[in-house]
Amino acid sequence: KNEVEQSPQNLTAQEGEFITINCSYSVGISALHWLQQHPGGGIVSLFMLSSGKKKHGRLIATINIQEKHSSLHITASHPRDSAVYICAVRRGNQFYFGTGTSLTVIP
Amino acid sequence: KAGVTQTPRYLIKTRGQQVTLSCSPISGHRSVSWYQQTPGQGLQFLFEYFSETQRNKGNFPGRFSGRQFSNSRSEMNVSTLELGDSALYLCASSYRSGDPGNTIYFGEGSWLTVV
């Protein structure tokens, strides 16, 4: 059983749509990260959360520690948001990763 | 400030050979961690180094090893390569180890193909 589950696996949206990606985890964590990976491999850390909610531009990330659940929202989606979004939880010095959500935003 | 630099970016090796990958962290960062990404298994944690000491290791065989130098640069080595070692190997750096408040920065990765 994977410690981190993401849904959906694949997501196609029209430009401008509101997008939600979900992450559930089963281990106690010290932090949760949302990562973005574009074709070619490079990964960018979007958010690090240990509680509550964070916002950066059109991106919003929330975490509910009691329910062991986090969501990443993208408002007014744009084709440049097309990427794989990966949820990662940190437990001590170890990271556990979700399998990723492949997002395609169509103009 | 320069980002995390990984070399080489692409390489092809033959089964049974060994490979060494290099990672230069962001200046001032002392923690370097390594990850393997494959289509089947996704991202998996390999190991983390802080101040030249291995702090933690993922569930990989002993063929996978690493080290960190006094300037915080890190290398990872895979010996006796197998076809299944074909993957993207990512390095990430952060200022401190194990601190959830630290932002981690990833390199572009090294694409290894084993034939």
PDB file of C-alpha atoms in Angstrom:
ATOM      1  CA  LYS A   1       0.000   0.000   0.000  1.00  0.00           C
ATOM      2  CA  ASN A   2       1.337   3.411  -0.971  1.00  0.00           C
ATOM      3  CA  GLU A   3       1.714   5.865   1.896  1.00  0.00           C
ATOM      4  CA  VAL A   4       0.536   8.691  -0.375  1.00  0.00           C
ATOM      5  CA  GLU A   5      -2.458   8.485  -2.690  1.00  0.00           C
ATOM      6  CA  GLN A   6      -3.294  11.111  -5.286  1.00  0.00           C
ATOM      7  CA  SER A   7      -6.372  11.641  -7.375  1.00  0.00           C
ATOM      8  CA  PRO A   8      -7.133  11.944 -10.153  1.00  0.00           C
ATOM      9  CA  GLN A   9      -4.252  10.293 -12.037  1.00  0.00           C
ATOM     10  CA  ASN A  10      -5.031  12.202 -15.209  1.00  0.00           C
ATOM     11  CA  LEU A  11      -6.976  15.397 -15.683  1.00  0.00           C
ATOM     12  CA  THR A  12      -7.881  17.362 -18.802  1.00  0.00           C
ATOM     13  CA  ALA A  13      -9.401  20.811 -18.436  1.00  0.00           C
ATOM     14  CA  GLN A  14     -10.416  23.709 -20.622  1.00  0.00           C
ATOM     15  CA  GLU A  15      -8.520  26.937 -20.198  1.00  0.00           C
ATOM     16  CA  GLY A  16     -10.080  28.981 -17.431  1.00  0.00           C
ATOM     17  CA  GLU A  17     -11.480  26.072 -15.457  1.00  0.00           C
ATOM     18  CA  PHE A  18     -10.992  25.644 -11.708  1.00  0.00           C
ATOM     19  CA  ILE A  19      -8.910  22.543 -10.972  1.00  0.00           C
ATOM     20  CA  THR A  20      -8.560  20.480  -7.806  1.00  0.00           C
ATOM     21  CA  ILE A  21      -6.017  17.743  -7.171  1.00  0.00           C
ATOM     22  CA  ASN A  22      -6.302  15.669  -4.016  1.00  0.00           C
ATOM     23  CA  CYS A  23      -3.720  13.950  -1.845  1.00  0.00           C
ATOM     24  CA  SER A  24      -4.321  11.566   1.056  1.00  0.00           C
ATOM     25  CA  TYR A  25      -1.584  10.101   3.218  1.00  0.00           C
ATOM     26  CA  SER A  26      -1.442   7.436   5.876  1.00  0.00           C
ATOM     27  CA  VAL A  27       1.687   8.268   7.890  1.00  0.00           C
ATOM     28  CA  GLY A  28       2.395  10.945  10.455  1.00  0.00           C
ATOM     29  CA  ILE A  29       4.157  13.783   8.731  1.00  0.00           C
ATOM     30  CA  SER A  30       6.159  16.875   9.525  1.00  0.00           C
ATOM     31  CA  ALA A  31       5.354  18.582   6.227  1.00  0.00           C
ATOM     32  CA  LEU A  32       3.622  18.093   2.903  1.00  0.00           C
ATOM     33  CA  HIS A  33       4.987  19.381  -0.380  1.00  0.00           C
ATOM     34  CA  TRP A  34       3.300  19.996  -3.686  1.00  0.00           C
ATOM     35  CA  LEU A  35       5.704  19.630  -6.595  1.00  0.00           C
ATOM     36  CA  GLN A  36       5.335  20.486 -10.269  1.00  0.00           C
ATOM     37  CA  GLN A  37       7.178  18.568 -12.956  1.00  0.00           C
ATOM     38  CA  HIS A  38       7.250  19.708 -16.566  1.00  0.00           C
ATOM     39  CA  PRO A  39       8.212  17.495 -19.509  1.00  0.00           C
ATOM     40  CA  GLY A  40      11.990  17.177 -19.490  1.00  0.00           C
ATOM     41  CA  GLY A  41      12.138  16.268 -15.826  1.00  0.00           C
ATOM     42  CA  GLY A  42      12.841  19.373 -13.769  1.00  0.00           C
ATOM     43  CA  ILE A  43      10.839  19.618 -10.541  1.00  0.00           C
ATOM     44  CA  VAL A  44       9.769  22.807  -8.832  1.00  0.00           C
ATOM     45  CA  SER A  45       8.542  22.908  -5.265  1.00  0.00           C
ATOM     46  CA  LEU A  46       5.250  24.854  -5.282  1.00  0.00           C
ATOM     47  CA  PHE A  47       4.235  24.715  -1.637  1.00  0.00           C
ATOM     48  CA  MET A  48       5.393  23.357   1.674  1.00  0.00           C
ATOM     49  CA  LEU A  49       2.559  22.962   4.185  1.00  0.00           C
ATOM     50  CA  SER A  50       2.425  21.862   7.772  1.00  0.00           C
ATOM     51  CA  SER A  51      -1.009  23.347   8.506  1.00  0.00           C
ATOM     52  CA  GLY A  52      -3.737  25.533   7.068  1.00  0.00           C
ATOM     53  CA  LYS A  53      -3.639  27.090   3.650  1.00  0.00           C
ATOM     54  CA  LYS A  54      -1.176  28.834   1.365  1.00  0.00           C
ATOM     55  CA  LYS A  55      -1.746  30.880  -1.777  1.00  0.00           C
ATOM     56  CA  HIS A  56       0.656  31.834  -4.525  1.00  0.00           C
ATOM     57  CA  GLY A  57      -0.814  33.576  -7.522  1.00  0.00           C
ATOM     58  CA  ARG A  58      -3.476  31.309  -9.008  1.00  0.00           C
ATOM     59  CA  LEU A  59      -2.407  28.353  -6.897  1.00  0.00           C
ATOM     60  CA  ILE A  60      -3.907  27.504  -3.518  1.00  0.00           C
ATOM     61  CA  ALA A  61      -2.890  24.590  -1.298  1.00  0.00           C
ATOM     62  CA  THR A  62      -4.709  23.395   1.800  1.00  0.00           C
ATOM     63  CA  ILE A  63      -4.011  20.706   4.344  1.00  0.00           C
ATOM     64  CA  ASN A  64      -6.168  19.041   7.005  1.00  0.00           C
ATOM     65  CA  ILE A  65      -3.813  17.312   9.421  1.00  0.00           C
ATOM     66  CA  GLN A  66      -6.596  15.502  11.298  1.00  0.00           C
ATOM     67  CA  GLU A  67      -8.007  14.020   8.099  1.00  0.00           C
ATOM     68  CA  LYS A  68      -4.544  13.452   6.564  1.00  0.00           C
ATOM     69  CA  HIS A  69      -5.623  15.173   3.377  1.00  0.00           C
ATOM     70  CA  SER A  70      -4.381  17.991   1.188  1.00  0.00           C
ATOM     71  CA  SER A  71      -5.714  19.676  -1.933  1.00  0.00           C
ATOM     72  CA  LEU A  72      -4.056  21.749  -4.619  1.00  0.00           C
ATOM     73  CA  HIS A  73      -6.334  24.162  -6.448  1.00  0.00           C
ATOM     74  CA  ILE A  74      -5.591  26.051  -9.650  1.00  0.00           C
ATOM     75  CA  THR A  75      -7.887  28.939 -10.454  1.00  0.00           C
ATOM     76  CA  ALA A  76      -8.329  30.230 -14.010  1.00  0.00           C
ATOM     77  CA  SER A  77      -6.218  27.403 -15.427  1.00  0.00           C
ATOM     78  CA  HIS A  78      -3.903  28.120 -18.352  1.00  0.00           C
ATOM     79  CA  PRO A  79      -2.152  25.843 -20.864  1.00  0.00           C
ATOM     80  CA  ARG A  80       1.174  26.634 -19.197  1.00  0.00           C
ATOM     81  CA  ASP A  81      -0.172  24.885 -16.074  1.00  0.00           C
ATOM     82  CA  SER A  82       0.037  21.603 -18.005  1.00  0.00           C
ATOM     83  CA  ALA A  83       2.427  19.447 -16.013  1.00  0.00           C
ATOM     84  CA  VAL A  84       2.560  16.574 -13.561  1.00  0.00           C
ATOM     85  CA  TYR A  85       1.704  17.582 -10.002  1.00  0.00           C
ATOM     86  CA  ILE A  86       3.187  15.429  -7.262  1.00  0.00           C
ATOM     87  CA  CYS A  87       2.271  15.319  -3.606  1.00  0.00           C
ATOM     88  CA  ALA A  88       5.136  14.434  -1.266  1.00  0.00           C
ATOM     89  CA  VAL A  89       5.050  14.012   2.494  1.00  0.00           C
ATOM     90  CA  ARG A  90       8.020  14.373   4.741  1.00  0.00           C
ATOM     91  CA  ARG A  91       8.427  12.136   7.755  1.00  0.00           C
ATOM     92  CA  GLY A  92      11.687  12.890   9.523  1.00  0.00           C
ATOM     93  CA  ASN A  93      14.385  12.707   6.897  1.00  0.00           C
ATOM     94  CA  GLN A  94      12.359  10.606   4.481  1.00  0.00           C
ATOM     95  CA  PHE A  95      10.077  11.641   1.651  1.00  0.00           C
ATOM     96  CA  TYR A  96       7.141   9.589   0.394  1.00  0.00           C
ATOM     97  CA  PHE A  97       5.691  10.484  -2.982  1.00  0.00           C
ATOM     98  CA  GLY A  98       2.341  10.169  -4.670  1.00  0.00           C
ATOM     99  CA  THR A  99       2.247   8.816  -8.191  1.00  0.00           C
ATOM    100  CA  GLY A 100       1.403  12.220  -9.612  1.00  0.00           C
ATOM    101  CA  THR A 101      -1.497  13.843 -11.433  1.00  0.00           C
ATOM    102  CA  SER A 102      -0.954  14.578 -15.097  1.00  0.00           C
ATOM    103  CA  LEU A 103      -2.770  17.805 -15.945  1.00  0.00           C
ATOM    104  CA  THR A 104      -3.449  18.975 -19.494  1.00  0.00           C
ATOM    105  CA  VAL A 105      -5.080  22.353 -19.996  1.00  0.00           C
ATOM    106  CA  ILE A 106      -6.533  22.837 -23.454  1.00  0.00           C
ATOM    107  CA  PRO A 107      -6.710  26.340 -24.950  1.00  0.00           C
TER     108      PRO A 107
ATOM    109  CA  LYS B   1      22.047  32.547  -7.219  1.00  0.00           C
ATOM    110  CA  ALA B   2      22.790  29.401  -9.235  1.00  0.00           C
ATOM    111  CA  GLY B   3      20.382  26.498  -8.823  1.00  0.00           C
ATOM    112  CA  VAL B   4      21.085  22.858  -8.184  1.00  0.00           C
ATOM    113  CA  THR B   5      23.347  21.520 -10.917  1.00  0.00           C
ATOM    114  CA  GLN B   6      23.424  17.892 -11.936  1.00  0.00           C
ATOM    115  CA  THR B   7      25.877  16.282 -14.320  1.00  0.00           C
ATOM    116  CA  PRO B   8      25.767  14.577 -16.666  1.00  0.00           C
ATOM    117  CA  ARG B   9      22.253  15.302 -17.951  1.00  0.00           C
ATOM    118  CA  TYR B  10      22.057  12.244 -20.178  1.00  0.00           C
ATOM    119  CA  LEU B  11      24.059   9.060 -20.294  1.00  0.00           C
ATOM    120  CA  ILE B  12      23.856   5.559 -21.663  1.00  0.00           C
ATOM    121  CA  LYS B  13      25.565   2.652 -19.941  1.00  0.00           C
ATOM    122  CA  THR B  14      25.773  -1.076 -20.505  1.00  0.00           C
ATOM    123  CA  ARG B  15      24.517  -3.716 -18.067  1.00  0.00           C
ATOM    124  CA  GLY B  16      27.189  -4.573 -15.525  1.00  0.00           C
ATOM    125  CA  GLN B  17      28.939  -1.209 -15.735  1.00  0.00           C
ATOM    126  CA  GLN B  18      28.958   1.344 -12.974  1.00  0.00           C
ATOM    127  CA  VAL B  19      27.958   4.999 -13.084  1.00  0.00           C
ATOM    128  CA  THR B  20      28.676   8.090 -11.020  1.00  0.00           C
ATOM    129  CA  LEU B  21      26.339  11.078 -10.988  1.00  0.00           C
ATOM    130  CA  SER B  22      27.214  14.452  -9.561  1.00  0.00           C
ATOM    131  CA  CYS B  23      25.165  17.112  -7.807  1.00  0.00           C
ATOM    132  CA  SER B  24      26.231  20.621  -6.848  1.00  0.00           C
ATOM    133  CA  PRO B  25      23.767  22.156  -4.387  1.00  0.00           C
ATOM    134  CA  ILE B  26      22.779  25.775  -4.116  1.00  0.00           C
ATOM    135  CA  SER B  27      25.522  27.758  -2.440  1.00  0.00           C
ATOM    136  CA  GLY B  28      25.117  27.600   1.329  1.00  0.00           C
ATOM    137  CA  HIS B  29      22.930  24.498   1.291  1.00  0.00           C
ATOM    138  CA  ARG B  30      24.339  21.644   3.297  1.00  0.00           C
ATOM    139  CA  SER B  31      21.654  19.011   2.773  1.00  0.00           C
ATOM    140  CA  VAL B  32      21.573  17.000  -0.441  1.00  0.00           C
ATOM    141  CA  SER B  33      19.083  14.256  -1.173  1.00  0.00           C
ATOM    142  CA  TRP B  34      18.778  11.887  -4.115  1.00  0.00           C
ATOM    143  CA  TYR B  35      15.722  10.386  -5.759  1.00  0.00           C
ATOM    144  CA  GLN B  36      15.009   7.879  -8.500  1.00  0.00           C
ATOM    145  CA  GLN B  37      12.072   8.356 -10.829  1.00  0.00           C
ATOM    146  CA  THR B  38      10.791   5.597 -13.122  1.00  0.00           C
ATOM    147  CA  PRO B  39       7.504   5.289 -15.017  1.00  0.00           C
ATOM    148  CA  GLY B  40       6.547   2.207 -13.017  1.00  0.00           C
ATOM    149  CA  GLN B  41       7.555   3.220  -9.484  1.00  0.00           C
ATOM    150  CA  GLY B  42       7.325   6.993  -9.649  1.00  0.00           C
ATOM    151  CA  LEU B  43       9.602   9.013  -7.389  1.00  0.00           C
ATOM    152  CA  GLN B  44      11.474   7.145  -4.686  1.00  0.00           C
ATOM    153  CA  PHE B  45      13.830   8.439  -2.040  1.00  0.00           C
ATOM    154  CA  LEU B  46      17.391   7.119  -2.302  1.00  0.00           C
ATOM    155  CA  PHE B  47      19.372   8.855   0.442  1.00  0.00           C
ATOM    156  CA  GLU B  48      20.126  12.150   2.107  1.00  0.00           C
ATOM    157  CA  TYR B  49      23.446  13.654   3.113  1.00  0.00           C
ATOM    158  CA  PHE B  50      24.111  16.484   5.520  1.00  0.00           C
ATOM    159  CA  SER B  51      27.558  17.757   6.426  1.00  0.00           C
ATOM    160  CA  GLU B  52      29.234  14.771   4.721  1.00  0.00           C
ATOM    161  CA  THR B  53      27.151  12.242   6.700  1.00  0.00           C
ATOM    162  CA  GLN B  54      24.422  10.024   5.351  1.00  0.00           C
ATOM    163  CA  ARG B  55      21.330  10.870   7.376  1.00  0.00           C
ATOM    164  CA  ASN B  56      18.874   8.441   5.892  1.00  0.00           C
ATOM    165  CA  LYS B  57      18.607   5.813   3.206  1.00  0.00           C
ATOM    166  CA  GLY B  58      15.667   4.557   1.194  1.00  0.00           C
ATOM    167  CA  ASN B  59      14.872   0.976   0.344  1.00  0.00           C
ATOM    168  CA  PHE B  60      17.465   0.367  -2.372  1.00  0.00           C
ATOM    169  CA  PRO B  61      20.102  -2.366  -2.679  1.00  0.00           C
ATOM    170  CA  GLY B  62      23.690  -1.788  -1.681  1.00  0.00           C
ATOM    171  CA  ARG B  63      24.634  -1.226  -5.342  1.00  0.00           C
ATOM    172  CA  PHE B  64      23.378   2.297  -4.797  1.00  0.00           C
ATOM    173  CA  SER B  65      25.737   4.425  -2.768  1.00  0.00           C
ATOM    174  CA  GLY B  66      26.617   8.042  -2.342  1.00  0.00           C
ATOM    175  CA  ARG B  67      28.840  10.493  -0.610  1.00  0.00           C
ATOM    176  CA  GLN B  68      29.091  14.168   0.150  1.00  0.00           C
ATOM    177  CA  PHE B  69      32.201  16.271   0.091  1.00  0.00           C
ATOM    178  CA  SER B  70      33.238  19.093   2.402  1.00  0.00           C
ATOM    179  CA  ASN B  71      31.969  21.667  -0.120  1.00  0.00           C
ATOM    180  CA  SER B  72      28.527  19.967   0.058  1.00  0.00           C
ATOM    181  CA  ARG B  73      28.769  18.610  -3.475  1.00  0.00           C
ATOM    182  CA  SER B  74      27.459  15.079  -3.652  1.00  0.00           C
ATOM    183  CA  GLU B  75      27.934  12.074  -5.859  1.00  0.00           C
ATOM    184  CA  MET B  76      25.901   8.937  -6.174  1.00  0.00           C
ATOM    185  CA  ASN B  77      27.202   5.703  -7.608  1.00  0.00           C
ATOM    186  CA  VAL B  78      25.392   2.697  -8.979  1.00  0.00           C
ATOM    187  CA  SER B  79      27.470  -0.416  -9.510  1.00  0.00           C
ATOM    188  CA  THR B  80      26.704  -3.511 -11.595  1.00  0.00           C
ATOM    189  CA  LEU B  81      24.009  -1.711 -13.534  1.00  0.00           C
ATOM    190  CA  GLU B  82      20.787  -3.510 -14.360  1.00  0.00           C
ATOM    191  CA  LEU B  83      18.213  -2.650 -17.026  1.00  0.00           C
ATOM    192  CA  GLY B  84      15.803  -1.648 -14.258  1.00  0.00           C
ATOM    193  CA  ASP B  85      18.180   1.088 -13.122  1.00  0.00           C
ATOM    194  CA  SER B  86      17.194   3.110 -16.182  1.00  0.00           C
ATOM    195  CA  ALA B  87      15.599   6.179 -14.669  1.00  0.00           C
ATOM    196  CA  LEU B  88      15.730   9.878 -14.041  1.00  0.00           C
ATOM    197  CA  TYR B  89      17.935  10.542 -11.024  1.00  0.00           C
ATOM    198  CA  LEU B  90      17.089  13.767  -9.240  1.00  0.00           C
ATOM    199  CA  CYS B  91      19.078  15.632  -6.656  1.00  0.00           C
ATOM    200  CA  ALA B  92      17.639  18.228  -4.299  1.00  0.00           C
ATOM    201  CA  SER B  93      19.253  20.580  -1.845  1.00  0.00           C
ATOM    202  CA  SER B  94      18.117  22.508   1.181  1.00  0.00           C
ATOM    203  CA  TYR B  95      19.772  24.587   3.868  1.00  0.00           C
ATOM    204  CA  ARG B  96      19.118  22.199   6.748  1.00  0.00           C
ATOM    205  CA  SER B  97      18.277  18.539   7.101  1.00  0.00           C
ATOM    206  CA  GLY B  98      14.969  17.312   8.465  1.00  0.00           C
ATOM    207  CA  ASP B  99      13.573  20.798   8.970  1.00  0.00           C
ATOM    208  CA  PRO B 100      10.024  20.913   7.619  1.00  0.00           C
ATOM    209  CA  GLY B 101      10.314  24.645   7.218  1.00  0.00           C
ATOM    210  CA  ASN B 102      13.071  24.303   4.659  1.00  0.00           C
ATOM    211  CA  THR B 103      12.278  24.750   1.001  1.00  0.00           C
ATOM    212  CA  ILE B 104      13.851  22.095  -1.171  1.00  0.00           C
ATOM    213  CA  TYR B 105      15.233  22.858  -4.606  1.00  0.00           C
ATOM    214  CA  PHE B 106      15.546  20.221  -7.277  1.00  0.00           C
ATOM    215  CA  GLY B 107      18.028  19.904 -10.083  1.00  0.00           C
ATOM    216  CA  GLU B 108      17.044  19.075 -13.653  1.00  0.00           C
ATOM    217  CA  GLY B 109      18.051  15.457 -13.183  1.00  0.00           C
ATOM    218  CA  SER B 110      20.322  12.952 -14.875  1.00  0.00           C
ATOM    219  CA  TRP B 111      18.669  10.627 -17.369  1.00  0.00           C
ATOM    220  CA  LEU B 112      20.326   7.206 -17.202  1.00  0.00           C
ATOM    221  CA  THR B 113      19.620   4.555 -19.802  1.00  0.00           C
ATOM    222  CA  VAL B 114      21.021   1.072 -19.261  1.00  0.00           C
ATOM    223  CA  VAL B 115      21.208  -1.120 -22.375  1.00  0.00           C
TER     224      VAL B 115
END
